[in-house]
Amino acid sequence: MKISGDKPYVLEPYIKRAGEKEKASQGRGPDKQSSRLDRVEISRAARERETQEITQKVKGLLEKVPDVREDKVVGLKRAIEAGTYSVKGEDVARKMIKEGIDEFA
């Protein structure tokens, strides 16, 4: 890009930005004015509205998930009635210990 004439004010924003980048690379942050311009604030009302929207979406998803998985219950009942359901004692003990630890943690 070619800039002709004596209009230095055209280059000032670019020079300032380059200076800020140099300061940042030397461990110094940008000046206070530019940090104010780059600041974003979300109002309390907006945060509350967003929280309510997310809560409603989660509640909607939770309503779709059943408390009891009927297919698993039916399968387990059949296996118990047929005498084919077996559990290793190690697995039961491991689960009991884990739940006991989780209860006190």
PDB file of N, CA, C and O in Angstrom, residues 7-20:
ATOM      1  N   LYS A   7       0.656  13.496   5.203  1.00  0.00           N
ATOM      2  CA  LYS A   7      -0.508  13.324   6.075  1.00  0.00           C
ATOM      3  C   LYS A   7      -0.159  12.284   7.140  1.00  0.00           C
ATOM      4  O   LYS A   7      -0.604  11.144   7.100  1.00  0.00           O
ATOM      5  N   PRO A   8       0.664  12.651   8.119  1.00  0.00           N
ATOM      6  CA  PRO A   8       1.112  11.673   9.114  1.00  0.00           C
ATOM      7  C   PRO A   8      -0.032  11.145   9.992  1.00  0.00           C
ATOM      8  O   PRO A   8       0.057  10.063  10.528  1.00  0.00           O
ATOM      9  N   TYR A   9      -1.120  11.897  10.107  1.00  0.00           N
ATOM     10  CA  TYR A   9      -2.230  11.456  10.946  1.00  0.00           C
ATOM     11  C   TYR A   9      -2.847  10.165  10.428  1.00  0.00           C
ATOM     12  O   TYR A   9      -3.500   9.421  11.162  1.00  0.00           O
ATOM     13  N   VAL A  10      -2.641   9.839   9.173  1.00  0.00           N
ATOM     14  CA  VAL A  10      -3.162   8.602   8.603  1.00  0.00           C
ATOM     15  C   VAL A  10      -2.444   7.402   9.210  1.00  0.00           C
ATOM     16  O   VAL A  10      -3.029   6.358   9.421  1.00  0.00           O
ATOM     17  N   LEU A  11      -1.179   7.571   9.515  1.00  0.00           N
ATOM     18  CA  LEU A  11      -0.373   6.462  10.031  1.00  0.00           C
ATOM     19  C   LEU A  11      -0.417   6.333  11.547  1.00  0.00           C
ATOM     20  O   LEU A  11      -0.026   5.307  12.087  1.00  0.00           O
ATOM     21  N   GLU A  12      -0.868   7.371  12.248  1.00  0.00           N
ATOM     22  CA  GLU A  12      -0.819   7.369  13.706  1.00  0.00           C
ATOM     23  C   GLU A  12      -1.490   6.149  14.345  1.00  0.00           C
ATOM     24  O   GLU A  12      -0.911   5.541  15.251  1.00  0.00           O
ATOM     25  N   PRO A  13      -2.690   5.734  13.917  1.00  0.00           N
ATOM     26  CA  PRO A  13      -3.292   4.556  14.556  1.00  0.00           C
ATOM     27  C   PRO A  13      -2.440   3.300  14.402  1.00  0.00           C
ATOM     28  O   PRO A  13      -2.326   2.496  15.319  1.00  0.00           O
ATOM     29  N   TYR A  14      -1.810   3.137  13.263  1.00  0.00           N
ATOM     30  CA  TYR A  14      -0.980   1.957  13.019  1.00  0.00           C
ATOM     31  C   TYR A  14       0.290   2.003  13.855  1.00  0.00           C
ATOM     32  O   TYR A  14       0.732   0.996  14.398  1.00  0.00           O
ATOM     33  N   ILE A  15       0.861   3.185  13.978  1.00  0.00           N
ATOM     34  CA  ILE A  15       2.060   3.348  14.792  1.00  0.00           C
ATOM     35  C   ILE A  15       1.738   3.075  16.254  1.00  0.00           C
ATOM     36  O   ILE A  15       2.480   2.391  16.957  1.00  0.00           O
ATOM     37  N   LYS A  16       0.600   3.583  16.715  1.00  0.00           N
ATOM     38  CA  LYS A  16       0.198   3.368  18.108  1.00  0.00           C
ATOM     39  C   LYS A  16      -0.015   1.883  18.382  1.00  0.00           C
ATOM     40  O   LYS A  16       0.435   1.359  19.385  1.00  0.00           O
ATOM     41  N   ARG A  17      -0.697   1.166  17.478  1.00  0.00           N
ATOM     42  CA  ARG A  17      -0.957  -0.253  17.642  1.00  0.00           C
ATOM     43  C   ARG A  17       0.355  -1.043  17.678  1.00  0.00           C
ATOM     44  O   ARG A  17       0.529  -1.934  18.483  1.00  0.00           O
ATOM     45  N   ALA A  18       1.293  -0.666  16.820  1.00  0.00           N
ATOM     46  CA  ALA A  18       2.598  -1.334  16.795  1.00  0.00           C
ATOM     47  C   ALA A  18       3.328  -1.103  18.116  1.00  0.00           C
ATOM     48  O   ALA A  18       3.961  -2.010  18.655  1.00  0.00           O
ATOM     49  N   GLY A  19       3.214   0.096  18.658  1.00  0.00           N
ATOM     50  CA  GLY A  19       3.839   0.408  19.945  1.00  0.00           C
ATOM     51  C   GLY A  19       3.242  -0.412  21.077  1.00  0.00           C
ATOM     52  O   GLY A  19       3.956  -0.880  21.966  1.00  0.00           O
ATOM     53  N   GLU A  20       1.926  -0.601  21.045  1.00  0.00           N
ATOM     54  CA  GLU A  20       1.268  -1.404  22.076  1.00  0.00           C
ATOM     55  C   GLU A  20       1.708  -2.859  22.000  1.00  0.00           C
ATOM     56  O   GLU A  20       1.942  -3.498  23.014  1.00  0.00           O
TER      57      GLU A  20
END
